[in-house]
XYZ file of C-alpha atoms in Angstrom:
668
model
C 166.854 100.103 102.336
C 170.193 98.313 104.636
C 173.211 100.182 102.546
C 176.507 97.791 102.435
C 179.772 98.835 100.728
C 183.211 97.316 100.127
C 186.376 99.266 100.198
C 189.427 99.209 99.561
C 191.957 101.216 101.147
C 196.131 101.225 102.139
C 195.144 100.932 105.896
C 191.772 98.724 107.183
C 191.085 101.481 109.368
C 191.238 104.198 106.215
C 188.722 101.979 103.837
C 186.568 101.765 107.292
C 186.568 105.166 107.746
C 186.150 105.564 103.657
C 182.995 103.477 104.130
C 181.501 105.594 106.824
C 181.917 108.290 105.043
C 180.446 106.992 101.846
C 177.728 105.412 103.781
C 177.371 109.011 106.696
C 176.648 106.420 109.240
C 178.823 106.192 112.314
C 181.135 103.330 112.829
C 178.362 102.133 116.124
C 175.466 101.761 113.564
C 177.376 99.791 111.399
C 178.758 96.070 110.819
C 182.717 95.905 109.382
C 183.848 92.464 107.871
C 187.579 92.926 107.187
C 187.507 91.227 103.715
C 191.455 91.306 103.083
C 194.411 92.999 105.479
C 196.958 94.414 103.616
C 200.363 92.876 103.250
C 203.085 92.516 100.487
C 203.652 90.193 97.754
C 206.123 87.251 98.215
C 209.028 89.629 96.664
C 208.112 92.525 98.875
C 207.364 93.996 95.235
C 203.927 94.769 95.537
C 201.499 95.716 98.356
C 198.065 94.229 98.927
C 194.982 96.770 99.950
C 193.034 95.846 102.692
C 188.878 95.719 101.511
C 186.453 95.892 104.014
C 182.398 95.284 103.957
C 180.522 97.757 105.926
C 176.641 97.266 106.347
C 174.618 99.093 108.654
C 173.036 97.640 111.992
C 169.326 97.048 112.729
C 168.846 99.110 115.409
C 168.467 96.021 117.956
C 171.894 95.353 117.574
C 173.261 98.698 117.843
C 174.122 99.123 121.014
C 175.209 95.669 121.532
C 178.087 96.360 119.613
C 178.725 99.027 120.427
C 179.877 97.613 123.797
C 181.064 95.031 122.727
C 183.629 97.278 120.880
C 184.012 99.286 124.142
C 185.056 96.370 125.460
C 186.922 94.285 123.268
C 188.860 97.599 122.169
C 191.763 99.003 124.190
C 192.136 103.113 124.474
C 194.966 104.303 122.326
C 196.850 107.871 123.128
C 194.531 109.870 120.944
C 191.366 108.591 123.264
C 190.141 106.166 119.746
C 189.004 102.898 120.578
C 190.603 100.141 118.411
C 189.127 96.398 118.172
C 189.457 93.666 115.868
C 191.754 95.605 113.780
C 189.092 97.988 112.335
C 189.002 101.600 113.226
C 185.911 102.250 114.683
C 185.691 106.122 116.527
C 181.733 106.513 117.152
C 180.357 104.079 114.753
C 179.711 100.396 115.405
C 177.679 97.484 112.420
C 174.375 98.282 111.273
C 172.332 98.693 108.032
C 170.727 101.634 106.488
C 168.846 102.547 103.530
C 170.209 105.707 101.590
C 169.072 106.393 98.092
C 167.098 103.523 97.587
C 170.260 101.172 98.253
C 171.445 98.828 101.149
C 174.631 99.561 102.923
C 176.400 97.816 105.963
C 178.882 97.903 108.326
C 179.991 94.389 110.438
C 181.909 93.915 112.817
C 183.285 90.797 114.350
C 180.810 88.436 114.347
C 177.574 90.388 114.500
C 175.104 90.397 111.462
C 172.724 93.328 111.127
C 168.611 91.696 110.421
C 166.395 93.374 107.491
C 162.595 92.429 107.474
C 160.955 93.941 104.614
C 157.140 94.438 104.260
C 154.587 93.440 101.801
C 155.428 96.315 99.718
C 159.092 96.250 99.174
C 160.918 93.826 97.399
C 164.189 92.849 98.784
C 166.398 89.932 97.347
C 169.277 88.564 98.995
C 171.707 86.682 96.010
C 168.938 87.205 93.465
C 166.449 85.458 95.566
C 163.537 87.465 96.811
C 162.989 87.485 100.703
C 159.892 88.029 102.648
C 160.997 86.817 105.796
C 162.910 88.275 108.681
C 166.929 87.760 106.911
C 170.702 88.405 108.414
C 172.591 90.107 106.202
C 176.225 88.122 106.093
C 178.849 90.150 104.510
C 179.469 88.329 101.008
C 175.204 88.431 100.670
C 174.298 90.706 98.012
C 171.656 92.954 99.339
C 168.801 94.761 96.792
C 165.546 96.372 97.683
C 163.411 97.283 94.809
C 159.585 99.077 95.135
C 156.427 99.129 91.932
C 154.156 101.977 91.665
C 150.614 99.757 91.114
C 147.635 100.464 89.412
C 144.613 98.839 90.949
C 142.011 99.080 88.400
C 137.861 99.374 89.784
C 135.553 96.469 90.651
C 131.938 96.647 91.048
C 129.842 93.541 91.676
C 126.115 92.723 91.268
C 123.620 90.850 93.389
C 120.175 89.922 93.625
C 118.053 90.363 96.023
C 113.892 90.356 97.562
C 113.388 87.827 95.369
C 115.765 88.478 92.534
C 113.505 91.858 92.548
C 116.447 94.144 93.130
C 120.233 94.133 91.851
C 122.267 95.394 93.698
C 125.746 97.454 92.525
C 128.701 97.367 94.738
C 131.099 99.459 93.733
C 135.574 99.969 94.881
C 137.006 102.240 94.064
C 140.349 102.031 91.772
C 143.823 103.185 93.437
C 146.762 104.493 91.936
C 149.591 103.253 94.564
C 153.283 105.506 94.080
C 155.774 103.666 96.463
C 158.841 105.499 97.684
C 161.513 104.695 100.095
C 162.929 106.608 102.689
C 166.387 107.218 103.540
C 166.799 105.538 107.209
C 169.691 105.676 109.794
C 172.059 102.812 110.613
C 169.931 100.653 112.831
C 170.710 96.557 113.474
C 167.243 95.529 112.718
C 165.970 97.228 109.192
C 162.202 97.317 108.892
C 162.244 97.883 105.099
C 158.454 100.159 104.534
C 157.511 101.951 101.109
C 156.046 104.797 101.831
C 152.897 105.121 99.697
C 150.552 108.288 98.269
C 147.757 106.918 96.786
C 144.964 107.985 94.496
C 141.451 106.595 94.090
C 139.949 107.238 90.584
C 137.140 105.757 88.779
C 136.744 105.411 84.786
C 134.162 102.738 84.445
C 132.127 103.741 81.543
C 127.595 103.118 82.179
C 128.338 100.550 78.778
C 130.137 98.158 80.826
C 127.188 98.016 83.753
C 124.570 97.165 81.665
C 126.192 94.673 79.916
C 127.098 93.628 83.560
C 123.123 93.315 83.958
C 122.313 91.887 80.106
C 125.022 88.718 81.413
C 122.901 87.927 84.104
C 119.704 87.767 82.011
C 118.262 91.207 83.414
C 117.605 93.376 80.168
C 114.090 95.449 82.061
C 114.220 97.917 84.625
C 117.226 99.615 84.889
C 118.051 102.398 86.476
C 120.022 104.586 84.618
C 120.653 107.914 86.794
C 121.318 105.676 89.147
C 124.008 103.584 87.145
C 125.595 107.390 85.883
C 126.034 107.684 89.182
C 127.964 104.755 89.999
C 130.744 105.946 87.511
C 130.916 109.751 88.713
C 132.001 108.425 92.726
C 135.515 107.744 93.520
C 134.542 105.825 96.883
C 133.085 102.949 98.013
C 129.604 102.774 97.311
C 126.445 100.794 96.772
C 123.603 101.406 94.734
C 120.604 99.676 93.563
C 121.116 99.674 89.552
C 117.936 97.705 89.092
C 114.349 96.732 89.951
C 111.666 94.636 89.235
C 107.730 95.352 88.371
C 106.194 94.942 91.391
C 102.592 93.614 91.845
C 99.509 96.131 92.123
C 97.547 95.164 95.079
C 94.066 95.081 93.895
C 90.759 96.320 96.630
C 89.187 93.955 98.662
C 85.339 94.042 98.190
C 83.427 95.571 100.886
C 80.241 97.482 101.486
C 80.304 100.952 102.238
C 77.312 101.228 105.219
C 74.941 104.676 104.789
C 73.511 104.082 107.856
C 74.459 102.964 111.448
C 73.342 100.618 112.397
C 74.790 99.173 115.358
C 72.343 100.591 118.520
C 73.505 102.170 121.518
C 72.081 101.093 124.926
C 73.051 103.391 127.419
C 74.083 102.324 131.277
C 72.976 103.616 134.498
C 76.130 106.229 135.156
C 75.367 107.846 131.571
C 73.589 111.191 131.445
C 71.119 110.622 128.557
C 68.950 113.229 127.700
C 65.496 110.267 126.693
C 63.602 112.788 125.312
C 66.742 113.106 121.939
C 67.811 109.762 122.662
C 66.030 107.151 120.063
C 68.076 103.694 120.206
C 65.995 102.581 117.363
C 67.296 102.901 114.327
C 64.869 103.066 111.488
C 65.018 104.031 107.412
C 62.071 104.931 104.805
C 61.305 102.687 101.676
C 63.162 104.038 98.883
C 66.483 104.847 101.577
C 69.842 103.295 100.137
C 70.966 101.130 103.156
C 74.424 100.217 101.902
C 76.683 100.423 98.460
C 78.298 97.352 97.718
C 82.172 98.333 96.338
C 82.976 95.233 94.139
C 86.625 94.062 94.560
C 89.323 95.280 92.001
C 91.914 92.566 91.451
C 95.227 93.700 90.733
C 98.052 93.168 88.373
C 100.828 90.271 88.600
C 104.319 92.156 88.574
C 107.712 90.260 88.041
C 111.090 90.046 88.692
C 114.480 91.118 87.399
C 115.111 87.566 85.591
C 111.328 87.954 83.691
C 109.473 85.189 86.198
C 105.899 86.609 86.774
C 105.235 87.581 90.823
C 101.447 87.384 90.794
C 99.107 89.813 92.675
C 97.568 89.009 96.011
C 94.419 87.159 95.392
C 91.750 90.144 95.954
C 88.707 88.699 98.104
C 85.405 89.386 97.673
C 82.188 89.641 99.726
C 78.738 87.851 98.787
C 76.094 90.384 99.590
C 72.481 89.270 100.136
C 69.442 91.474 99.806
C 66.930 89.527 102.673
C 64.031 90.396 103.882
C 62.551 93.750 102.491
C 65.420 94.696 100.954
C 66.270 95.281 96.522
C 69.550 95.395 95.852
C 69.429 98.328 92.699
C 73.042 98.163 90.786
C 75.506 98.055 93.951
C 72.898 99.753 96.157
C 71.138 98.287 98.494
C 67.689 99.765 98.995
C 65.200 99.478 101.531
C 61.874 98.580 99.794
C 59.518 99.615 103.361
C 59.974 101.374 105.782
C 61.955 99.979 109.125
C 64.272 98.883 111.082
C 67.136 97.970 109.350
C 69.137 94.501 110.458
C 73.084 93.924 109.230
C 74.434 90.176 109.596
C 77.824 89.606 108.796
C 78.904 85.996 109.013
C 82.912 86.416 107.628
C 82.513 87.819 103.900
C 78.929 87.013 103.959
C 76.124 89.453 104.530
C 72.591 89.734 104.818
C 70.340 93.094 105.199
C 67.211 92.880 105.771
C 64.684 95.606 106.040
C 62.174 94.390 109.351
C 58.744 95.823 109.695
C 58.124 97.599 112.841
C 55.444 97.371 115.991
C 55.017 99.120 118.020
C 51.963 98.863 121.149
C 52.037 101.778 122.937
C 50.694 100.295 126.279
C 50.861 97.725 128.430
C 50.955 93.842 127.342
C 48.063 91.826 129.346
C 45.147 90.213 129.130
C 43.227 92.963 127.057
C 45.726 93.302 124.371
C 46.347 89.481 124.202
C 49.904 88.378 122.984
C 51.674 89.433 120.575
C 54.211 87.540 117.809
C 55.310 89.369 115.026
C 57.426 89.034 111.974
C 59.687 91.957 112.472
C 60.421 93.834 115.464
C 58.337 95.432 118.015
C 58.124 98.210 120.579
C 56.225 97.586 123.540
C 55.506 101.183 125.496
C 54.568 100.013 129.251
C 55.145 96.680 130.642
C 54.294 93.048 130.175
C 51.840 91.555 132.282
C 51.845 88.351 134.364
C 51.187 85.470 131.715
C 51.360 87.639 128.920
C 53.660 86.541 125.231
C 55.546 88.797 123.544
C 57.149 87.023 120.263
C 59.024 88.713 117.272
C 61.675 87.614 114.555
C 63.118 90.688 114.544
C 64.026 92.475 118.208
C 62.477 94.069 121.487
C 62.008 96.755 123.211
C 60.603 96.942 126.302
C 60.134 100.206 127.968
C 58.585 99.331 131.342
C 58.834 96.241 133.401
C 58.387 92.751 132.796
C 56.584 90.340 135.098
C 56.357 86.431 135.287
C 56.006 87.051 131.304
C 57.726 85.128 128.390
C 60.019 87.353 125.945
C 61.204 85.466 122.761
C 63.698 87.521 120.217
C 65.712 86.449 117.635
C 68.016 89.360 117.037
C 67.929 91.110 120.172
C 66.230 92.359 123.506
C 66.088 95.685 125.254
C 64.320 95.704 128.664
C 64.428 99.646 130.547
C 62.484 98.525 133.447
C 62.860 95.326 135.993
C 62.688 91.306 135.542
C 60.720 89.942 137.843
C 60.028 86.444 137.394
C 59.728 86.000 133.867
C 61.565 84.000 131.168
C 63.533 85.979 128.611
C 65.479 84.240 125.962
C 66.942 86.014 122.712
C 68.931 84.136 119.363
C 67.638 80.839 120.570
C 67.106 79.986 116.426
C 70.970 79.846 116.522
C 71.190 76.481 117.614
C 68.128 75.085 115.077
C 70.597 76.892 112.822
C 73.510 75.065 114.088
C 71.936 72.102 113.637
C 70.025 72.487 110.190
C 73.449 74.174 108.893
C 75.605 70.248 110.167
C 72.321 68.276 108.500
C 72.557 70.788 105.438
C 76.677 70.515 104.816
C 75.906 66.404 105.322
C 73.188 66.945 102.502
C 75.594 69.035 99.917
C 78.113 66.338 100.140
C 76.016 63.980 98.493
C 74.402 66.174 96.388
C 78.250 67.023 94.786
C 78.952 63.577 94.899
C 75.226 62.043 93.272
C 76.409 65.166 90.487
C 79.206 64.177 89.639
C 77.979 60.280 89.278
C 75.711 62.335 86.631
C 78.566 63.096 84.508
C 80.403 59.822 84.557
C 77.628 58.443 83.176
C 77.220 61.033 80.948
C 80.547 60.229 79.855
C 80.506 56.495 79.374
C 76.975 56.519 77.439
C 79.587 59.972 75.214
C 76.337 62.127 76.249
C 76.207 65.588 76.960
C 73.981 66.913 80.170
C 72.303 69.341 77.516
C 71.076 65.342 75.881
C 68.871 64.387 79.157
C 65.811 64.955 79.106
C 63.470 66.370 82.365
C 62.144 62.135 82.713
C 65.584 60.444 81.840
C 67.385 62.520 84.016
C 65.073 62.334 87.376
C 65.149 58.326 85.863
C 68.682 58.446 86.488
C 68.837 60.765 90.195
C 66.131 57.678 91.173
C 68.639 54.874 90.333
C 71.249 57.113 91.792
C 69.516 57.354 95.259
C 68.338 53.998 95.171
C 71.674 52.020 94.303
C 74.347 54.393 95.250
C 73.434 57.075 98.555
C 70.533 54.811 100.290
C 71.374 57.435 102.781
C 69.704 60.993 101.368
C 66.517 60.178 101.647
C 66.415 59.509 105.013
C 69.159 62.499 105.696
C 66.950 64.836 103.577
C 63.539 64.274 105.361
C 65.013 64.532 108.370
C 65.906 68.370 107.243
C 62.619 68.721 105.606
C 61.371 68.330 108.892
C 63.012 69.835 110.948
C 63.150 72.926 109.293
C 58.981 72.269 109.414
C 58.619 71.893 112.465
C 60.835 75.015 113.254
C 59.274 77.268 110.675
C 58.418 80.268 112.777
C 61.823 80.429 114.189
C 63.435 80.495 110.871
C 63.822 82.945 107.979
C 62.384 82.115 104.699
C 65.222 80.991 103.464
C 64.821 78.310 105.225
C 61.819 76.974 104.496
C 61.936 78.298 100.672
C 65.130 75.309 100.146
C 63.521 72.702 102.315
C 59.713 73.008 99.684
C 62.597 72.829 97.336
C 64.359 69.418 98.556
C 61.039 68.680 98.943
C 59.535 68.531 95.845
C 62.816 67.312 93.776
C 63.368 64.323 96.205
C 60.565 63.019 98.164
C 57.841 63.690 95.596
C 58.044 61.418 92.473
C 57.126 63.923 90.117
C 60.270 66.046 90.140
C 58.945 68.658 88.797
C 61.557 71.234 89.660
C 64.209 69.004 88.423
C 64.640 69.901 85.015
C 67.951 69.300 83.283
C 71.521 69.236 84.521
C 71.769 72.530 84.790
C 68.827 73.149 87.541
C 70.441 70.001 89.676
C 73.947 72.835 89.218
C 71.647 75.582 90.562
C 70.305 73.834 93.700
C 73.244 72.757 94.940
C 74.888 76.350 94.362
C 71.569 77.393 96.681
C 72.598 74.580 99.476
C 75.968 75.728 99.446
C 75.433 79.531 99.793
C 73.451 78.782 102.743
C 76.226 76.230 104.474
C 78.577 78.569 104.089
C 76.154 81.759 105.330
C 75.237 79.700 108.813
C 78.583 77.839 108.623
C 79.880 80.671 110.708
C 78.813 81.140 114.271
C 78.953 84.487 114.727
C 76.009 85.168 116.608
C 74.800 89.023 117.640
C 72.745 88.359 119.277
C 72.205 90.854 122.625
C 69.898 90.885 125.993
C 70.425 94.367 127.960
C 68.223 94.327 131.362
C 69.096 96.867 134.028
C 67.745 94.248 137.276
C 66.515 90.597 137.858
C 65.075 88.657 140.223
C 63.953 85.073 140.257
C 63.768 84.713 136.457
C 65.407 82.930 133.533
C 68.072 84.658 131.159
C 69.194 83.359 127.613
C 71.068 84.904 124.896
C 73.101 83.467 121.897
C 75.176 86.090 121.644
C 75.717 88.978 125.106
C 74.085 89.451 128.100
C 74.117 92.888 129.871
C 72.961 93.831 133.124
C 73.233 96.992 133.413
C 72.040 98.282 136.802
C 71.106 96.752 140.248
C 71.847 92.732 139.117
C 70.516 89.745 138.874
C 68.922 88.096 142.224
C 68.413 84.037 142.196
C 68.664 84.198 138.062
C 69.944 81.455 135.946
C 71.682 83.522 133.172
C 73.294 82.283 130.307
C 74.804 83.358 127.292
C 76.592 81.748 124.077
C 79.750 84.374 124.072
C 79.775 86.525 127.193
C 77.917 88.184 130.274
C 78.509 91.398 131.837
C 76.892 92.405 135.109
C 77.522 95.819 136.512
C 75.511 95.085 139.865
C 75.700 92.032 142.306
C 75.001 88.247 141.150
C 73.318 86.687 144.500
C 72.679 83.459 144.242
C 71.928 81.185 141.182
C 73.898 80.519 138.344
C 75.917 82.489 136.160
C 77.036 80.898 132.579
C 79.078 81.761 129.322
C 81.390 80.454 126.543
C 83.496 82.366 126.740
C 83.916 86.081 129.092
C 82.283 86.323 132.362
C 82.844 90.116 133.672
C 81.321 90.234 137.220
C 80.644 93.751 139.534
C 80.214 91.730 142.503
C 79.319 87.402 143.776
C 77.726 86.184 146.740
C 76.606 87.654 150.374
C 78.041 87.760 153.505
C 75.500 85.629 154.373
C 77.090 83.238 152.599
C 74.765 82.533 149.581
C 75.392 80.096 146.747
C 76.980 81.713 143.632
C 77.806 79.708 141.111
C 79.931 81.178 137.671
C 81.261 78.680 134.885
C 82.923 79.544 131.892
C 84.468 77.172 129.013
C 87.879 75.628 129.585
C 88.954 78.941 126.588
C 87.253 81.479 128.975
C 88.068 83.772 131.764
C 85.811 85.361 134.818
C 86.599 88.312 136.109
C 84.439 89.604 139.928
C 85.162 92.610 141.087
C 84.178 91.554 144.656
C 83.670 87.536 145.734
C 81.837 86.545 148.835
C 82.290 83.297 150.176
C 80.545 80.821 148.981
C 81.163 82.013 145.486
C 81.830 78.816 142.864
C 83.509 79.644 140.225
C 84.903 76.849 137.295
C 86.160 76.616 134.203
C 86.466 74.145 132.259
C 85.756 71.333 134.600
C 88.136 72.693 136.826
C 86.242 74.230 139.794
C 87.012 76.446 143.102
C 85.000 77.668 145.927
C 86.023 81.158 148.003
C 85.580 80.174 151.777
C 86.792 84.344 152.318
C 85.730 87.079 150.517
C 88.033 88.219 147.600
C 88.509 91.042 145.833
C 90.064 91.731 142.146
C 89.356 88.159 140.872
C 91.142 86.682 137.486
C 90.444 83.212 137.032
C 91.371 80.589 134.455
C 93.488 78.228 133.106
C 97.332 77.953 132.045
C 98.695 76.380 129.380
C 98.857 72.420 131.623
C 95.316 73.244 132.325
C 95.497 74.278 135.452
C 92.768 76.987 136.964
C 94.977 79.774 138.206
C 93.248 82.255 140.610
C 94.662 85.881 140.919
């Protein structure tokens, strides 16, 4: 606070000295304004006293005032300099704060300046001043401070899709302000000293009421609410929480057997006396247990809106050949080899009977065709045939013979000038599934048309007799869906032509479609409910085989001048393949040398060595999304990915090839 005072005395010097003593300032710290010089009245009867106003200077004006005073005031006999008829001694103009009041000293045309801070109130001549202001001798200057009580505050914000309520707390403040005395300064910064005491007088009920006003009546966390009322510093905490949905469990299948077979490589150390490559089960053995899905429980957010639990996914378990479902257990009805076919959420389990032929397959034994798995203890000789709907295991070699397996084929000996195919039925099944999708679409349209006709007549499906239903279907096929019969007959004929490669479910369905739609009797279609069951049977087969997930595996150690095909993968585990055609629907892995012939796969090809130092043309080809990896590619090796080709003119090690995003062939 700037100090300022007006004093009267016999002389100006006495008035100044009296003012300085009152303000406790020196002459260089004040600015002095002479209001009235001493004099007598007209008749000399009464003397008028001198009056001065002394104001404290600000710091930046103090030195200038002193220098100006020294220059202007001539020395006296007692050593004190005087200027403007004012006895200055050691004090100059300035302004100060003393005992909460402003005191100022003026000198000539120099005026002190005050600058109030936000926590003080400065008034000049009754008006509040907030900016830097020059003080004149005639100004009435006052400074005041006020204590402040700032109440505690809190806010609540909803988060995480209204599942959480976050409270942010700011404590209250008790602010006590005081003014400290200052020295005379040319420019006086007036700022109150503050003593702050934090406090919290919020009651839990206040928070609860705020939550209720937001529509939050449930999920309140009372320990957290109470904690807010106990802290005296900024704080954040969750004070309410919605009910989270409880996640359900997807359906699953717990396998009690290890149905995936292991094929040892050439470099593995295997005790074949102990190794059993064939997984088998006994009649009555539990193969797997179906674990049904468990639906979740919906939750709700703090505003009462329901939050749905994730929809669980179930699996469809089909008990196939020689398998029964007892409750949730899948049980083998015969002793044999289990087969588990996964297609996304559909799984079919079969148990295939096994034929074990101890010796050679030759003219003496004859060809072998078997519904199930086949194990050959010896070799397969020239011009012989072995076929099975399951997996074929051959301990010996295959020479100028033909092997057809539906599931897999594992040959321990070498292959000479033979043809081995695995999973060729997958191509047929793919074609049949496409036809069946079209049939399903038409069947659903026919079903909808039947419902519309019944609605027009005002009848229910149960009101139709068998003959009426069959007559209605014939009319719809003739008038509205004429393409159905031709499509249906083509499907039935294709199933018949490939019946030996297909499972019984295909032939059973083909027979039903023939009986219902091709013959004139329509014996199997008794009512609309049985028609709906037929549609569901068609739909299930489409869903089961509509997903191409071939698990077929062909494994051989070595092949020369042969044809190898698998709808899934091909593994060559030893010396490699020479002058052979090797084709896989998925991937090919060759541990040895690929010399001559063609290696073709849809997705991935991995080869240890290709071609020869004598430049033998070897073609390696994959689809546009596939990759080719070659350990050592000799000159003459030709690779093709999609429609992009590259031929090696020199040998190259560590080859990796694929198409980039622009469709260019990248060989590194």
